[in-house]
PDB file of C-alpha atoms and ligand atoms in Angstrom:
ATOM      1  CA  MET A   1      -9.913 -36.975  35.516  1.00  0.00           C
ATOM      2  CA  PRO A   2      -9.718 -37.038  31.743  1.00  0.00           C
ATOM      3  CA  ASN A   3      -7.201 -34.214  31.514  1.00  0.00           C
ATOM      4  CA  ASP A   4      -4.636 -35.726  33.848  1.00  0.00           C
ATOM      5  CA  ASN A   5      -1.091 -35.177  32.750  1.00  0.00           C
ATOM      6  CA  HIS A   6       0.833 -38.419  33.137  1.00  0.00           C
ATOM      7  CA  GLY A   7       4.247 -37.054  32.275  1.00  0.00           C
ATOM      8  CA  ALA A   8       7.231 -36.713  34.556  1.00  0.00           C
ATOM      9  CA  GLN A   9       7.435 -33.108  35.766  1.00  0.00           C
ATOM     10  CA  SER A  10      10.551 -33.346  37.918  1.00  0.00           C
ATOM     11  CA  GLY A  11      13.704 -31.444  37.080  1.00  0.00           C
ATOM     12  CA  ASP A  12      16.574 -29.400  38.374  1.00  0.00           C
ATOM     13  CA  HIS A  13      14.791 -26.080  37.845  1.00  0.00           C
ATOM     14  CA  SER A  14      16.751 -25.332  34.745  1.00  0.00           C
ATOM     15  CA  LEU A  15      15.127 -25.890  31.382  1.00  0.00           C
ATOM     16  CA  ASN A  16      12.805 -28.842  31.733  1.00  0.00           C
ATOM     17  CA  VAL A  17      11.415 -30.580  28.758  1.00  0.00           C
ATOM     18  CA  GLY A  18       8.341 -32.415  29.915  1.00  0.00           C
ATOM     19  CA  VAL A  19       8.278 -35.964  28.772  1.00  0.00           C
ATOM     20  CA  GLY A  20       4.775 -37.183  28.861  1.00  0.00           C
ATOM     21  CA  ASP A  21       1.561 -37.511  27.030  1.00  0.00           C
ATOM     22  CA  PHE A  22      -0.768 -34.664  26.378  1.00  0.00           C
ATOM     23  CA  ARG A  23      -4.052 -36.469  26.095  1.00  0.00           C
ATOM     24  CA  GLY A  24      -6.912 -34.058  26.330  1.00  0.00           C
ATOM     25  CA  ALA A  25      -4.692 -31.039  26.108  1.00  0.00           C
ATOM     26  CA  ASN A  26      -5.744 -28.268  23.767  1.00  0.00           C
ATOM     27  CA  VAL A  27      -3.256 -27.810  21.053  1.00  0.00           C
ATOM     28  CA  ASN A  28      -3.532 -24.464  19.358  1.00  0.00           C
ATOM     29  CA  ILE A  29      -2.282 -24.377  15.856  1.00  0.00           C
ATOM     30  CA  SER A  30      -1.880 -20.767  14.965  1.00  0.00           C
ATOM     31  CA  HIS A  31      -3.903 -19.785  11.942  1.00  0.00           C
ATOM     32  CA  THR A  32      -2.116 -16.487  11.657  1.00  0.00           C
ATOM     33  CA  GLU A  33       1.106 -18.108  10.529  1.00  0.00           C
ATOM     34  CA  ARG A  34       1.031 -17.577   6.816  1.00  0.00           C
ATOM     35  CA  PRO A  35       3.448 -18.550   4.126  1.00  0.00           C
ATOM     36  CA  THR A  36       4.967 -15.619   2.295  1.00  0.00           C
ATOM     37  CA  PHE A  37       4.861 -15.230  -1.441  1.00  0.00           C
ATOM     38  CA  THR A  38       6.891 -13.157  -3.828  1.00  0.00           C
ATOM     39  CA  PRO A  39       5.177 -10.691  -6.173  1.00  0.00           C
ATOM     40  CA  GLU A  40       6.148 -13.010  -9.055  1.00  0.00           C
ATOM     41  CA  GLN A  41       4.402 -15.979  -7.440  1.00  0.00           C
ATOM     42  CA  LEU A  42       1.306 -13.869  -6.908  1.00  0.00           C
ATOM     43  CA  HIS A  43       1.329 -12.464 -10.438  1.00  0.00           C
ATOM     44  CA  ILE A  44       0.729  -8.981  -9.041  1.00  0.00           C
ATOM     45  CA  GLN A  45      -0.459  -6.563 -11.689  1.00  0.00           C
ATOM     46  CA  ARG A  46      -0.946  -2.819 -11.599  1.00  0.00           C
ATOM     47  CA  HIS A  47      -3.989  -1.333 -13.300  1.00  0.00           C
ATOM     48  CA  PRO A  48      -3.593   2.388 -13.881  1.00  0.00           C
ATOM     49  CA  ALA A  49      -6.580   4.572 -13.071  1.00  0.00           C
ATOM     50  CA  LEU A  50      -7.365   7.869 -14.830  1.00  0.00           C
ATOM     51  CA  GLY A  51      -6.158   6.392 -18.111  1.00  0.00           C
ATOM     52  CA  GLY A  52      -2.600   6.190 -16.794  1.00  0.00           C
ATOM     53  CA  ARG A  53      -2.298   9.943 -16.296  1.00  0.00           C
ATOM     54  CA  SER A  54       0.396  11.038 -13.891  1.00  0.00           C
ATOM     55  CA  LEU A  55       1.505  14.174 -12.079  1.00  0.00           C
ATOM     56  CA  ASP A  56       4.980  15.406 -11.291  1.00  0.00           C
ATOM     57  CA  SER A  57       5.246  15.326  -7.496  1.00  0.00           C
ATOM     58  CA  ASN A  58       7.362  18.513  -7.599  1.00  0.00           C
ATOM     59  CA  ASN A  59       4.504  20.325  -9.334  1.00  0.00           C
ATOM     60  CA  VAL A  60       2.107  19.030  -6.687  1.00  0.00           C
ATOM     61  CA  SER A  61       4.331  20.492  -3.951  1.00  0.00           C
ATOM     62  CA  ILE A  62       4.655  23.823  -5.786  1.00  0.00           C
ATOM     63  CA  PHE A  63       0.894  23.906  -6.356  1.00  0.00           C
ATOM     64  CA  GLY A  64       0.462  23.272  -2.623  1.00  0.00           C
ATOM     65  CA  TYR A  65       2.814  26.070  -1.556  1.00  0.00           C
ATOM     66  CA  ILE A  66       1.314  28.650  -3.936  1.00  0.00           C
ATOM     67  CA  THR A  67      -2.279  27.737  -3.100  1.00  0.00           C
ATOM     68  CA  GLY A  68      -1.451  27.695   0.606  1.00  0.00           C
ATOM     69  CA  LEU A  69       0.140  31.131   0.488  1.00  0.00           C
ATOM     70  CA  ALA A  70      -2.721  32.589  -1.562  1.00  0.00           C
ATOM     71  CA  SER A  71      -5.267  31.124   0.854  1.00  0.00           C
ATOM     72  CA  LEU A  72      -3.483  32.630   3.847  1.00  0.00           C
ATOM     73  CA  ILE A  73      -3.362  36.082   2.211  1.00  0.00           C
ATOM     74  CA  GLY A  74      -7.052  35.801   1.309  1.00  0.00           C
ATOM     75  CA  LEU A  75      -7.874  34.631   4.813  1.00  0.00           C
ATOM     76  CA  TYR A  76      -6.018  37.567   6.309  1.00  0.00           C
ATOM     77  CA  PHE A  77      -7.972  40.114   4.258  1.00  0.00           C
ATOM     78  CA  ALA A  78     -11.305  38.372   4.827  1.00  0.00           C
ATOM     79  CA  LEU A  79     -10.774  38.242   8.585  1.00  0.00           C
ATOM     80  CA  PHE A  80      -8.853  41.372   9.511  1.00  0.00           C
ATOM     81  CA  GLN A  81      -9.416  43.916   6.744  1.00  0.00           C
ATOM     82  CA  PRO A  82     -13.206  44.241   6.482  1.00  0.00           C
ATOM     83  CA  ALA A  83     -12.704  47.734   4.995  1.00  0.00           C
ATOM     84  CA  MET A  84     -11.361  46.067   1.845  1.00  0.00           C
ATOM     85  CA  GLY A  85     -14.854  44.732   1.241  1.00  0.00           C
ATOM     86  CA  TRP A  86     -13.883  41.052   1.188  1.00  0.00           C
ATOM     87  CA  GLN A  87     -16.917  39.170   2.310  1.00  0.00           C
ATOM     88  CA  SER A  88     -16.587  37.068   5.420  1.00  0.00           C
ATOM     89  CA  SER A  89     -18.343  34.202   3.668  1.00  0.00           C
ATOM     90  CA  TRP A  90     -15.157  33.813   1.659  1.00  0.00           C
ATOM     91  CA  THR A  91     -13.373  32.779   4.857  1.00  0.00           C
ATOM     92  CA  THR A  92     -14.703  29.251   4.514  1.00  0.00           C
ATOM     93  CA  GLY A  93     -13.488  29.076   0.939  1.00  0.00           C
ATOM     94  CA  PHE A  94      -9.995  30.242   1.819  1.00  0.00           C
ATOM     95  CA  MET A  95      -9.830  27.836   4.752  1.00  0.00           C
ATOM     96  CA  PHE A  96     -10.859  24.994   2.472  1.00  0.00           C
ATOM     97  CA  SER A  97      -8.281  25.807  -0.190  1.00  0.00           C
ATOM     98  CA  PHE A  98      -5.631  26.110   2.533  1.00  0.00           C
ATOM     99  CA  LEU A  99      -6.521  22.594   3.660  1.00  0.00           C
ATOM    100  CA  VAL A 100      -6.226  21.290   0.108  1.00  0.00           C
ATOM    101  CA  ALA A 101      -2.842  22.985  -0.169  1.00  0.00           C
ATOM    102  CA  VAL A 102      -1.546  21.433   3.054  1.00  0.00           C
ATOM    103  CA  MET A 103      -2.776  18.016   1.925  1.00  0.00           C
ATOM    104  CA  ALA A 104      -0.996  18.351  -1.413  1.00  0.00           C
ATOM    105  CA  VAL A 105       2.299  19.229   0.272  1.00  0.00           C
ATOM    106  CA  VAL A 106       2.032  16.539   2.953  1.00  0.00           C
ATOM    107  CA  MET A 107       0.926  13.871   0.488  1.00  0.00           C
ATOM    108  CA  SER A 108       3.806  14.391  -1.887  1.00  0.00           C
ATOM    109  CA  ALA A 109       6.272  14.485   1.020  1.00  0.00           C
ATOM    110  CA  VAL A 110       4.890  11.254   2.496  1.00  0.00           C
ATOM    111  CA  LEU A 111       4.878   9.558  -0.887  1.00  0.00           C
ATOM    112  CA  ARG A 112       8.466  10.437  -1.609  1.00  0.00           C
ATOM    113  CA  ARG A 113       9.355   8.409   1.481  1.00  0.00           C
ATOM    114  CA  ARG A 114       6.820   5.584   1.316  1.00  0.00           C
ATOM    115  CA  LYS A 115       6.276   5.411  -2.462  1.00  0.00           C
ATOM    116  CA  PHE A 116       2.947   3.709  -1.825  1.00  0.00           C
ATOM    117  CA  GLU A 117      -0.144   5.015  -0.065  1.00  0.00           C
ATOM    118  CA  HIS A 118      -3.796   4.140   0.002  1.00  0.00           C
ATOM    119  CA  PHE A 119      -5.741   6.884  -1.766  1.00  0.00           C
ATOM    120  CA  LEU A 120      -9.431   6.895  -2.611  1.00  0.00           C
ATOM    121  CA  GLY A 121     -12.199   4.507  -1.635  1.00  0.00           C
ATOM    122  CA  SER A 122     -10.998   1.061  -0.677  1.00  0.00           C
ATOM    123  CA  ARG A 123      -9.050   0.005  -3.738  1.00  0.00           C
ATOM    124  CA  HIS A 124      -7.081   2.891  -5.217  1.00  0.00           C
ATOM    125  CA  TYR A 125      -3.450   3.458  -4.390  1.00  0.00           C
ATOM    126  CA  LEU A 126      -1.185   6.390  -4.975  1.00  0.00           C
ATOM    127  CA  GLU A 127       2.295   5.449  -6.099  1.00  0.00           C
ATOM    128  CA  ILE A 128       5.367   7.432  -7.007  1.00  0.00           C
ATOM    129  CA  SER A 129       7.589   6.366  -9.868  1.00  0.00           C
ATOM    130  CA  LEU A 130      11.386   6.306 -10.014  1.00  0.00           C
ATOM    131  CA  SER A 131      11.410   9.774 -11.598  1.00  0.00           C
ATOM    132  CA  GLY A 132       8.967  11.207  -9.051  1.00  0.00           C
ATOM    133  CA  ARG A 133       5.686  11.054 -10.948  1.00  0.00           C
ATOM    134  CA  LEU A 134       2.476  10.356  -9.049  1.00  0.00           C
ATOM    135  CA  ARG A 135       0.141   7.687 -10.383  1.00  0.00           C
ATOM    136  CA  ILE A 136      -3.070   6.113  -9.172  1.00  0.00           C
ATOM    137  CA  ASN A 137      -3.235   2.345  -9.525  1.00  0.00           C
ATOM    138  CA  ARG A 138      -5.418  -0.580  -8.619  1.00  0.00           C
ATOM    139  CA  LEU A 139      -3.587  -3.813  -7.849  1.00  0.00           C
ATOM    140  CA  THR A 140      -4.644  -7.372  -8.527  1.00  0.00           C
ATOM    141  CA  ALA A 141      -3.050 -10.752  -7.959  1.00  0.00           C
ATOM    142  CA  GLN A 142      -3.728 -14.417  -8.517  1.00  0.00           C
ATOM    143  CA  CYS A 143      -4.750 -16.413  -5.443  1.00  0.00           C
ATOM    144  CA  PRO A 144      -1.947 -18.912  -4.642  1.00  0.00           C
ATOM    145  CA  TRP A 145      -4.453 -21.302  -3.044  1.00  0.00           C
ATOM    146  CA  CYS A 146      -7.231 -21.469  -5.610  1.00  0.00           C
ATOM    147  CA  GLY A 147      -6.048 -19.453  -8.595  1.00  0.00           C
ATOM    148  CA  SER A 148      -8.893 -16.920  -8.473  1.00  0.00           C
ATOM    149  CA  LEU A 149      -8.497 -13.205  -8.986  1.00  0.00           C
ATOM    150  CA  MET A 150      -7.510 -11.141  -5.948  1.00  0.00           C
ATOM    151  CA  HIS A 151      -8.027  -7.408  -5.425  1.00  0.00           C
ATOM    152  CA  LEU A 152      -5.908  -5.255  -3.152  1.00  0.00           C
ATOM    153  CA  ARG A 153      -8.188  -3.618  -0.594  1.00  0.00           C
ATOM    154  CA  HIS A 154      -7.651  -1.187   2.252  1.00  0.00           C
ATOM    155  CA  VAL A 155      -9.623  -2.996   4.952  1.00  0.00           C
ATOM    156  CA  GLY A 156     -10.036  -2.859   8.723  1.00  0.00           C
ATOM    157  CA  PRO A 157     -12.129  -1.325  11.487  1.00  0.00           C
ATOM    158  CA  LYS A 158     -13.313   2.247  10.987  1.00  0.00           C
ATOM    159  CA  GLU A 159     -11.275   3.659  13.854  1.00  0.00           C
ATOM    160  CA  GLY A 160      -8.557   1.055  14.012  1.00  0.00           C
ATOM    161  CA  PRO A 161      -5.498   0.262  11.981  1.00  0.00           C
ATOM    162  CA  ARG A 162      -6.211  -0.812   8.446  1.00  0.00           C
ATOM    163  CA  ASP A 163      -4.311  -3.268   6.332  1.00  0.00           C
ATOM    164  CA  ASP A 164      -3.690  -3.496   2.636  1.00  0.00           C
ATOM    165  CA  LEU A 165      -4.835  -7.019   1.837  1.00  0.00           C
ATOM    166  CA  PHE A 166      -5.215  -8.998  -1.326  1.00  0.00           C
ATOM    167  CA  LEU A 167      -8.654 -10.587  -1.011  1.00  0.00           C
ATOM    168  CA  CYS A 168      -9.557 -13.647  -3.061  1.00  0.00           C
ATOM    169  CA  GLU A 169     -12.785 -13.317  -5.056  1.00  0.00           C
ATOM    170  CA  ARG A 170     -13.742 -16.897  -4.296  1.00  0.00           C
ATOM    171  CA  ASN A 171     -12.803 -17.078  -0.615  1.00  0.00           C
ATOM    172  CA  PRO A 172     -12.256 -13.517   0.609  1.00  0.00           C
ATOM    173  CA  ARG A 173     -12.303 -14.526   4.286  1.00  0.00           C
ATOM    174  CA  GLN A 174      -9.565 -17.151   4.297  1.00  0.00           C
ATOM    175  CA  HIS A 175      -7.556 -16.450   1.169  1.00  0.00           C
ATOM    176  CA  THR A 176      -5.980 -13.161   2.150  1.00  0.00           C
ATOM    177  CA  ILE A 177      -2.442 -11.911   1.725  1.00  0.00           C
ATOM    178  CA  GLN A 178      -0.980  -8.899   3.429  1.00  0.00           C
ATOM    179  CA  LEU A 179       0.959  -6.767   1.014  1.00  0.00           C
ATOM    180  CA  ASP A 180       4.433  -5.530   1.780  1.00  0.00           C
ATOM    181  CA  PRO A 181       4.597  -2.591  -0.645  1.00  0.00           C
ATOM    182  CA  THR A 182       8.399  -2.531  -0.453  1.00  0.00           C
ATOM    183  CA  ALA A 183       8.400  -5.910  -2.230  1.00  0.00           C
ATOM    184  CA  LEU A 184       6.682  -4.427  -5.254  1.00  0.00           C
ATOM    185  CA  PRO A 185       8.777  -3.760  -8.310  1.00  0.00           C
ATOM    186  CA  GLU A 186       9.668  -0.085  -8.786  1.00  0.00           C
ATOM    187  CA  LEU A 187       7.208   1.929 -10.821  1.00  0.00           C
ATOM    188  CA  GLU A 188       8.739   2.892 -14.136  1.00  0.00           C
ATOM    189  CA  ASP A 189       7.588   5.838 -16.197  1.00  0.00           C
TER     190      ASP A 189
HETATM  191 ZN1   ZN B   1      -8.538 -18.140  -3.283  1.00  0.00          ZN
END
């Protein structure tokens, strides 16, 4: 029996520390244990998209409320007041603009709390600055293992939870770092 355990297993049924050898035993070293790095160690950099343009989050909310209200009024006339001559094909348009309005309101509310949210595609992030302005940024870092460039990506299964990971350009499978957005320096104007 190659996997025989030769250690003493007796004890008083309290906490027993087995003294013995573990020849043939499988020792699992967890590969998920990762060292943590500070944003300074990673040389995290923000790269503004849209030429650094920003929006006041209050204006986004106001835009959302006004558009939402207008869409609802339009929807009401298109659906229930056919005598007014509003074509029913407009219904789809009003429903769409209502959706956009709700998204604008929800997004600015969520961002005020989280300050950081994945936005478009797999590498653009919506951030809110100290004075409440919305910006779209890409984030890069320097790989602490090999020094290559890393890109922040929103990755994961289609239906499952997704992570925001810095992926190394040279070894994107093993050199990954999970971002804690609260560790990022505040976004100045
Ligand atoms: Zn690397």
